Coordinates of N, CA and C in Angstrom, one line a residue:
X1 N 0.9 -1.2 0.0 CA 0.0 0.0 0.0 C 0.9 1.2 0.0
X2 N 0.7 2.6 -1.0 CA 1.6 3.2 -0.9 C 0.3 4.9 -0.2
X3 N 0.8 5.5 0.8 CA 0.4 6.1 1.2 C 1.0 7.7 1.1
X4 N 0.4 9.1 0.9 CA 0.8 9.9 0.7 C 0.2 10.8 1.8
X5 N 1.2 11.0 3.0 CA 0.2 12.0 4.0 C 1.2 13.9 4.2
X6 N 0.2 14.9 4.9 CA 1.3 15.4 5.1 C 1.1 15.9 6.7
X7 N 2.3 16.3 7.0 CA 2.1 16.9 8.9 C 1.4 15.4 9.5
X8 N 1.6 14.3 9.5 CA 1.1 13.1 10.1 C 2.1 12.0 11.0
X9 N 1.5 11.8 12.2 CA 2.0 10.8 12.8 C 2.1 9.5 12.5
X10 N 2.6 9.2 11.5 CA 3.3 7.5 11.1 C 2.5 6.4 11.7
X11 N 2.9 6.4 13.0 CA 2.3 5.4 14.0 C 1.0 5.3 13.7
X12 N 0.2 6.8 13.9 CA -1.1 6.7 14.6 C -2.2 6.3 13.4
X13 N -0.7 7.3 12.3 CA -2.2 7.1 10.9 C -2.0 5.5 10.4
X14 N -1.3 4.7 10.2 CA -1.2 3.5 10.3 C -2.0 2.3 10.7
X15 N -2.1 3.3 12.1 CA -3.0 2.4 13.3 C -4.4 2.5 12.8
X16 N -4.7 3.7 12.5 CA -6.1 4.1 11.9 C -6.5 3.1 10.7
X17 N -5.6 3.3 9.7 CA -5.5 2.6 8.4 C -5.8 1.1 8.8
X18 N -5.2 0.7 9.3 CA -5.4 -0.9 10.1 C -5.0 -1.6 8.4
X19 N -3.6 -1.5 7.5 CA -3.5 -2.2 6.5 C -3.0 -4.0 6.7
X20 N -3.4 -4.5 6.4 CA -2.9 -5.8 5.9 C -2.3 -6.3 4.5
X21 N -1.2 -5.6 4.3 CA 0.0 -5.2 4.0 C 1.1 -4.8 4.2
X22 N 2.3 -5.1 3.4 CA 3.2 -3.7 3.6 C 3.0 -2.5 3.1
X23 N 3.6 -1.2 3.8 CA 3.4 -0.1 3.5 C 4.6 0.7 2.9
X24 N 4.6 2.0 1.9 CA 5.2 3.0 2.0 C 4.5 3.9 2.4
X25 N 4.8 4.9 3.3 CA 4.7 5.9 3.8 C 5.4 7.5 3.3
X26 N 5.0 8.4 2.7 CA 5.6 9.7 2.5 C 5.1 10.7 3.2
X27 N 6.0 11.1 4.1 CA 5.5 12.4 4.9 C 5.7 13.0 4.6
X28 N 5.5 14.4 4.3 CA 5.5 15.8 3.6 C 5.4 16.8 5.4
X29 N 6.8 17.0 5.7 CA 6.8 17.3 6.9 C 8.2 18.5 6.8
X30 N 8.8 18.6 7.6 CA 9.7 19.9 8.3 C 11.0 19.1 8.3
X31 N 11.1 17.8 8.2 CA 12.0 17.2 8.1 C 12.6 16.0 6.6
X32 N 13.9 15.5 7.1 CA 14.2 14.7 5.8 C 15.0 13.2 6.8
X33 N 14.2 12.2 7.0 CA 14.5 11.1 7.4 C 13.7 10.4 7.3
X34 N 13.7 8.5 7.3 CA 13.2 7.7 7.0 C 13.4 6.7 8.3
X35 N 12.0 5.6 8.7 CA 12.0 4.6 9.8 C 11.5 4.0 9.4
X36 N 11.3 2.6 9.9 CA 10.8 1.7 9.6 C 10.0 1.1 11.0
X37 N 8.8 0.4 10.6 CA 8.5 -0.3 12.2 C 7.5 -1.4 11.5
X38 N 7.2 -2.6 12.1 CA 6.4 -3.5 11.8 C 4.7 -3.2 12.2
X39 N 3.9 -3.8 11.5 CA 2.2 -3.8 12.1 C 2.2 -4.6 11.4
X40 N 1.7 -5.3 12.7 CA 0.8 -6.8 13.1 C 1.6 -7.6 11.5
X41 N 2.6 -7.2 11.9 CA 3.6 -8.4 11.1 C 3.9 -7.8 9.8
X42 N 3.5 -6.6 9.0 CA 3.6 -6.2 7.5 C 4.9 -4.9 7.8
X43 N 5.7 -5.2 7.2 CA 6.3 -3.8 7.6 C 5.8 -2.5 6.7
X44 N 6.3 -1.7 7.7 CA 5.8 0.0 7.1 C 7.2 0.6 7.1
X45 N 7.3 1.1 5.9 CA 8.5 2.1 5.6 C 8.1 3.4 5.5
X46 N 8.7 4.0 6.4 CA 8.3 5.9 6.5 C 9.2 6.7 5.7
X47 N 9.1 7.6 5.2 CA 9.7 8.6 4.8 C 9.3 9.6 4.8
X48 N 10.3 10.8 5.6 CA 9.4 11.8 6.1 C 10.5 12.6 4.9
X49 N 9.9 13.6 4.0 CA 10.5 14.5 3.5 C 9.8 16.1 3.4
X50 N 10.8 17.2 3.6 CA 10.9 18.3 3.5 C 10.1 19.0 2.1
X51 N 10.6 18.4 1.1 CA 9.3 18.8 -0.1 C 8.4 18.3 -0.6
X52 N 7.8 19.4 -0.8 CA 5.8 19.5 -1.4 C 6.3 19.4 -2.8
X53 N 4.3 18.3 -2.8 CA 4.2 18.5 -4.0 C 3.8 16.8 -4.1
X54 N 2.1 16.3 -4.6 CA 1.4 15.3 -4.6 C 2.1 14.6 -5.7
X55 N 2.6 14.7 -6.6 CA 3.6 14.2 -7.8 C 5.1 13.8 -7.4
X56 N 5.2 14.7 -6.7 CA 6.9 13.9 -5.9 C 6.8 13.4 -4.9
X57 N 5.8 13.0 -4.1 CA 5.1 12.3 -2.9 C 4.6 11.1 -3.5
X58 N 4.0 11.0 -4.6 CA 3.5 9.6 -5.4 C 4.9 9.2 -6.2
X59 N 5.7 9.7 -6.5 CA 6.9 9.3 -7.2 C 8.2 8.7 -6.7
X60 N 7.9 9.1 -5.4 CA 9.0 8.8 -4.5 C 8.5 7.1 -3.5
X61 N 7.2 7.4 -3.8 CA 6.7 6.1 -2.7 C 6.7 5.1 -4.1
X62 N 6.4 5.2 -5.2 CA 6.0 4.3 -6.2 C 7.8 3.7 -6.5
X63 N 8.8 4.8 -6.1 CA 10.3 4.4 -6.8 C 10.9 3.4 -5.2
X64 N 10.6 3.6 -3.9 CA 10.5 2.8 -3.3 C 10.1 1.5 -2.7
X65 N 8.9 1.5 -3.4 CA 7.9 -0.1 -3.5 C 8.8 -0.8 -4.4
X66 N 9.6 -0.8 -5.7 CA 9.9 -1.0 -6.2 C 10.8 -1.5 -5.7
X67 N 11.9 -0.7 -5.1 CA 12.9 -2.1 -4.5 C 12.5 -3.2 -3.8

């Protein structure tokens, strides 16, 4: 599942989401790092980055699913 949030808590929106899958995560946030954490067994890969913009938020999660 490739997810495109911005200003969002990883964890919580996740938890909300309740996927059974794995995840990519793009955060559109104040920052530029990446984490990783398991749910209920699927992992979720975060990536929090500093620039906007719904086209490099879907481009960046679609070039990561990929690996």
């Amino acid at each position: 599942m490739l997810i495109s949030s911005v200003n969002q808590e990883p964890e919580e929106l996740v938890n909300k989401m309740n996927p059974e899958c794995d995840v990519v995560l793009v955060n559109q946030c104040d920052k530029d790092s990446d984490e990783s954490f398991l749910k209920d067994g699927h992992k979720v890969k975060v990536l929090h980055r500093n620039e906007r913009g719904v086209g490099k938020s879907r481009n960046l999660a679609l070039e990561t699913a990929q690996k």
